Amino acid sequence: TEIEQGKFREDLYHRLAVILIKVPSLKERKKDIPQLVDYFTENLITDQGLDPKTFSKGAINQLMDYPWTGNIRELKNVIERLMILGSNPVTEEDIHQFAAKPKL
């Protein structure tokens, strides 16, 4: 653990760990991705005035197959990128182009 490796103070852990909540990673909740896509697109339309876009079934399937190592933050960023740069409807090609992880 981080405590055993000396990367996190044990006293701070106990101070913060009043209630432990297990939040599954996005890769464990892939069935929620279509609803999350809808949620993020609606927020972007409302909050940033972006034009509405739809996502093809293939695009949604691609998003559901994506590894999402960055979890919900990564999904949100990808949806925003697709809403700004993707076609309408957003296609599988858009997913390949705008959701691919950059080589660092």
Backbone as a ProteinNet text record, in pm:
[ID]
protein_1_A
[PRIMARY]
TEIEQGKFREDLYHRLAVILIKVPSLKERKKDIPQLVDYFTENLITDQGLDPKTFSKGAINQLMDYPWTGNIRELKNVIERLMILGSNPVTEEDIHQFAAKPKL
[TERTIARY]
83.4	0	87.2	24.4	96.7	156.3	86.8	137.2	262.7	257.4	372	492.7	469.9	578.8	627.5	565.2	605.8	560.5	461.9	413.6	291.8	233.3	115.7	124.3	99.8	110.7	-6.2	26.6	-76.6	-171.6	-120	-207.4	-306.1	-262	-351.8	-458.8	-419.5	-516.2	-627.3	-591.5	-692.3	-778	-722.4	-799.8	-904.6	-868	-957.5	-1053.2	-1021.1	-1096.4	-1212.4	-1293.2	-1409.2	-1509.6	-1540.7	-1631.9	-1562.1	-1550.8	-1486.7	-1594	-1576.4	-1671.9	-1596.8	-1646.1	-1586.8	-1655.7	-1579.3	-1631.2	-1567	-1647.6	-1589	-1532.3	-1427.2	-1367.4	-1462.2	-1439.8	-1525.5	-1519.9	-1404.5	-1395.4	-1481.7	-1518.2	-1608.9	-1755.3	-1781.2	-1917.8	-1943.8	-1896	-1906.8	-2050.7	-2144.9	-2285.4	-2337.8	-2268.6	-2309.4	-2259.9	-2171.9	-2110.3	-2212.1	-2312.2	-2409	-2479.2	-2516.3	-2581.4	-2483.9	-2358.6	-2257.8	-2229.7	-2228.7	-2211.6	-2324.9	-2449	-2564.2	-2550.4	-2512	-2497.6	-2393.6	-2275.9	-2169.8	-2205.2	-2268	-2304	-2408.2	-2507.1	-2608.4	-2545.1	-2452.7	-2384	-2303.3	-2235.4	-2155.8	-2244.5	-2358.7	-2453.4	-2506.4	-2544.4	-2602.6	-2498.8	-2388.9	-2290.2	-2198.3	-2163.8	-2067.3	-2128.8	-2256.9	-2324.4	-2281.1	-2229.9	-2189.5	-2312.8	-2297.1	-2406.7	-2432.6	-2559.5	-2591.3	-2531.7	-2487.2	-2438.5	-2493.2	-2509.2	-2546.4	-2424.1	-2430	-2322.6	-2379.2	-2311.3	-2356.2	-2344.3	-2419.3	-2410	-2267.1	-2202.3	-2063.3	-1971.4	-1994.4	-1912.2	-1933.2	-2058.6	-2088.1	-2021	-2030	-1965.5	-1814.5	-1754.7	-1610.6	-1577.7	-1659.9	-1637.1	-1651	-1744.2	-1763.2	-1646.7	-1577.5	-1463.1	-1331.4	-1331.8	-1211	-1165.1	-1032.9	-986.1	-1012.1	-1023.7	-1053.9	-964.9	-834.5	-742.3	-751.9	-799.3	-818.5	-957.2	-1036.5	-1171.1	-1260.9	-1346.8	-1451.5	-1393.7	-1281.6	-1220.2	-1175.8	-1119.4	-1076.9	-1197.8	-1304.2	-1425.7	-1480.2	-1487.5	-1539.2	-1455.6	-1324	-1235.4	-1252.3	-1265.9	-1284.3	-1417.4	-1523.5	-1654.2	-1646.2	-1580.5	-1566.7	-1488.2	-1381.2	-1301.4	-1386.2	-1465.4	-1551	-1660	-1713.6	-1818.1	-1761.5	-1636.2	-1574.4	-1519.6	-1452.3	-1379.3	-1443.3	-1533.4	-1590.5	-1698	-1732.6	-1838.9	-1974.6	-2081.1	-2216.2	-2294.9	-2328.4	-2305.5	-2158.4	-2121	-1987	-1977.6	-1871	-1855.8	-1740.7	-1729.1	-1617.7	-1483.8	-1478.1	-1354.7	-1318.1	-1419.1	-1392.9	-1333.2	-1385.7	-1334.2	-1186.9	-1155.3	-1015.3	-926.8	-977.4	-896.1	-880.6	-987.9	-986	-980.7	-997.6	-991.7	-861.7	-782.2	-656.9	-563.1	-494.8	-399.6	-275.4	-233.3	-110.9	11	108.7	233.8	319.1	345.5	422	568.9
-119.3	0	124.7	236.5	364.3	392.9	352.2	373.5	289.7	161.7	72.9	120.2	183.2	233.2	370.5	425.8	555.7	672.7	649	753.9	827.4	773.6	837.3	819.8	927	922.3	844	750.6	667.6	749.8	847.2	928.7	1009.1	1056.4	1130.4	1037.2	915.5	817.5	797.4	774.2	749	872.5	988.7	1111.9	1125.3	1085.8	1099.7	982.1	867.4	744.6	724.7	827.4	815.4	718.2	736.4	647	604.2	474.8	423.2	392	445.2	424	362.3	249.6	184.3	240.5	309.3	362.8	282.6	205.7	124.9	212.3	162.9	235.9	231.9	320.5	327.5	198	132.4	6.2	-103.3	-87.8	-181.3	-142.6	-24.8	26.5	67.4	-11.8	23.9	44.4	-23.3	-7	132.9	207.1	344.2	447	407.1	502.8	574.8	507.2	582.9	694.1	667.8	770.6	883.1	848.5	950.7	1037.5	976.6	1054.1	1155	1109.2	1200.4	1312.8	1278.4	1377.8	1483.6	1439.1	1533.9	1617.6	1557.1	1636.1	1741.1	1705.1	1803.7	1918	1886.4	1991.6	2083	2026.4	2107.9	2197.1	2145.6	2225	2340.2	2310.5	2411.5	2510.4	2458.7	2544.2	2619.7	2556.9	2619.9	2662.2	2635.6	2676.9	2601.1	2479.1	2399.8	2350.5	2330.5	2277.7	2132.2	2091.7	1952.1	1856.7	1742.4	1635.3	1504.1	1410.9	1275.6	1185.9	1069.6	971.5	847.2	799.3	677.2	559.3	452.4	331.9	278.2	284.3	238.8	320.8	451.7	539	505.3	484.6	447.1	314.1	218.2	88.3	104.1	190.8	216.8	274.8	369.2	429.1	324.4	230.8	126.3	27.3	13.7	-77.8	-12.1	117.3	193.7	161.5	157	116.6	216.5	344.6	449.3	443.4	443.5	444.5	574.1	679.9	807.9	823	715.6	710.8	822.9	874	967.5	1098.3	1142.2	1267.1	1251.8	1136.8	1111.4	1106.8	1038.1	1032.2	1172.2	1253.1	1390	1468.8	1459.5	1530.6	1482.1	1351.6	1296	1342.6	1342.4	1387.9	1534.6	1615.8	1757.4	1773.2	1698.1	1702.6	1661.5	1555.7	1508.9	1610	1676	1776.2	1896.9	1928.7	2044.1	2006.6	1892	1857.9	1748.1	1670	1556.1	1595.5	1500.7	1523.2	1508.8	1532.1	1514.8	1430.2	1307.2	1246	1207.5	1194.8	1148.2	1002.1	968.4	835	758	631.9	549.2	611.6	668.8	734	849.9	926.5	1035.3	980.5	867.2	806.6	770.9	706.5	670.8	794.6	900.8	1020.9	1102.7	1117.5	1212	1148.6	1016.4	952	875.6	864.3	789.7	857.6	777.1	830.1	881	1003.6	1054.3	979	965.5	901.9	1007.5	988.6	1086.7	1053
0	0	0	-22.3	-22.7	115.4	220.4	356.6	378.2	339	356.3	276.5	163.3	79.2	124	228	278.9	193	105.8	16.2	71.6	178.2	237.9	388.6	460	606.4	665.9	753.8	815.1	901.1	975.7	1060	975.4	858.7	769.7	712.3	677.5	628.2	730.3	855	958.4	984.7	966.5	983.4	872.5	751.6	636.3	618.8	676	649.8	746.8	765	853.7	794.2	667.2	596.2	468.1	447.5	327.4	223.9	105.5	-2.7	-119.4	-166.4	-284	-407.7	-489.9	-615.6	-728	-801.3	-908	-1019.4	-1082	-1194	-1313.3	-1407.2	-1525.2	-1605.3	-1607.3	-1682	-1619.1	-1492	-1426.2	-1447	-1500.5	-1517.8	-1662.4	-1756.9	-1898.2	-1942.9	-1879.9	-1919.9	-1889	-1804.7	-1771.6	-1873.3	-1962	-2054.2	-2142.4	-2201.9	-2283.4	-2204.8	-2080.2	-1998.9	-1964.3	-1939.2	-1909.5	-2032.1	-2150.4	-2274.1	-2286.6	-2264.3	-2269.8	-2168.1	-2047.5	-1940.8	-1978.3	-2021.5	-2055.1	-2177.8	-2278.3	-2396.4	-2361.1	-2280.7	-2239.6	-2161.5	-2072.4	-1996.2	-2087.7	-2184.9	-2276.9	-2363.2	-2403.6	-2482.4	-2398.5	-2275	-2186.5	-2135.3	-2083	-2015.9	-2111.5	-2223.9	-2314.3	-2447.5	-2463.5	-2585.9	-2709.7	-2691.8	-2807.8	-2882.5	-3012.7	-3093.2	-3054.8	-3052.1	-3020	-3123.5	-3076.5	-3163.5	-3111.9	-3202.5	-3163.7	-3181.7	-3120.3	-3130	-3197	-3300.7	-3367.6	-3270.8	-3300.7	-3216.8	-3216.1	-3331.5	-3339.9	-3251.3	-3246.6	-3161.7	-3014.4	-2975.9	-2836.4	-2803.4	-2895	-2871.8	-2856.8	-2938.5	-2927	-2789.6	-2744.9	-2612.9	-2502.5	-2520	-2418.8	-2417.2	-2529.3	-2536.9	-2497.5	-2479.7	-2448.4	-2305.5	-2276.7	-2143.2	-2030.6	-2055	-1956.7	-1833.6	-1855.7	-1742.1	-1662	-1725.1	-1655.7	-1596.2	-1603.1	-1547	-1598.2	-1513.4	-1554.5	-1607.2	-1552.4	-1601.9	-1747	-1777.9	-1915.3	-2008.1	-1966.3	-2048.3	-2073.2	-1969.9	-1984.1	-2084.5	-2074.6	-2166.9	-2310.6	-2328.4	-2462.5	-2520.9	-2441.3	-2490.1	-2530.4	-2449.7	-2484.4	-2615.3	-2629.5	-2752.7	-2873.2	-2856.7	-2965.5	-2999.8	-2898.8	-2923.1	-2998	-2975.7	-3041.4	-3179.5	-3189.4	-3311.2	-3395.4	-3337.7	-3408.2	-3507.6	-3593.3	-3690.6	-3621.9	-3696.9	-3643.2	-3741.7	-3703.5	-3573.2	-3553.4	-3426.2	-3391.4	-3434.4	-3505.5	-3563	-3498	-3538.5	-3491.3	-3531.5	-3650.9	-3696.7	-3604.1	-3559.4	-3464.4	-3335.4	-3289.6	-3166	-3185.6	-3298.4	-3326	-3330.3	-3390.6	-3408.4	-3280.7	-3203.7	-3092.6	-2953.6	-2945.3	-2814.1	-2793.9	-2898.4	-2887	-2788.7	-2712.2	-2614.5	-2687.3	-2657.3	-2720.3	-2668.9	-2752.8	-2710.8	-2643.1	-2514.2	-2436.1	-2434.9
[MASK]
++++++++++++++++++++++++++++++++++++++++++++++++++++++++++++++++++++++++++++++++++++++++++++++++++++++++

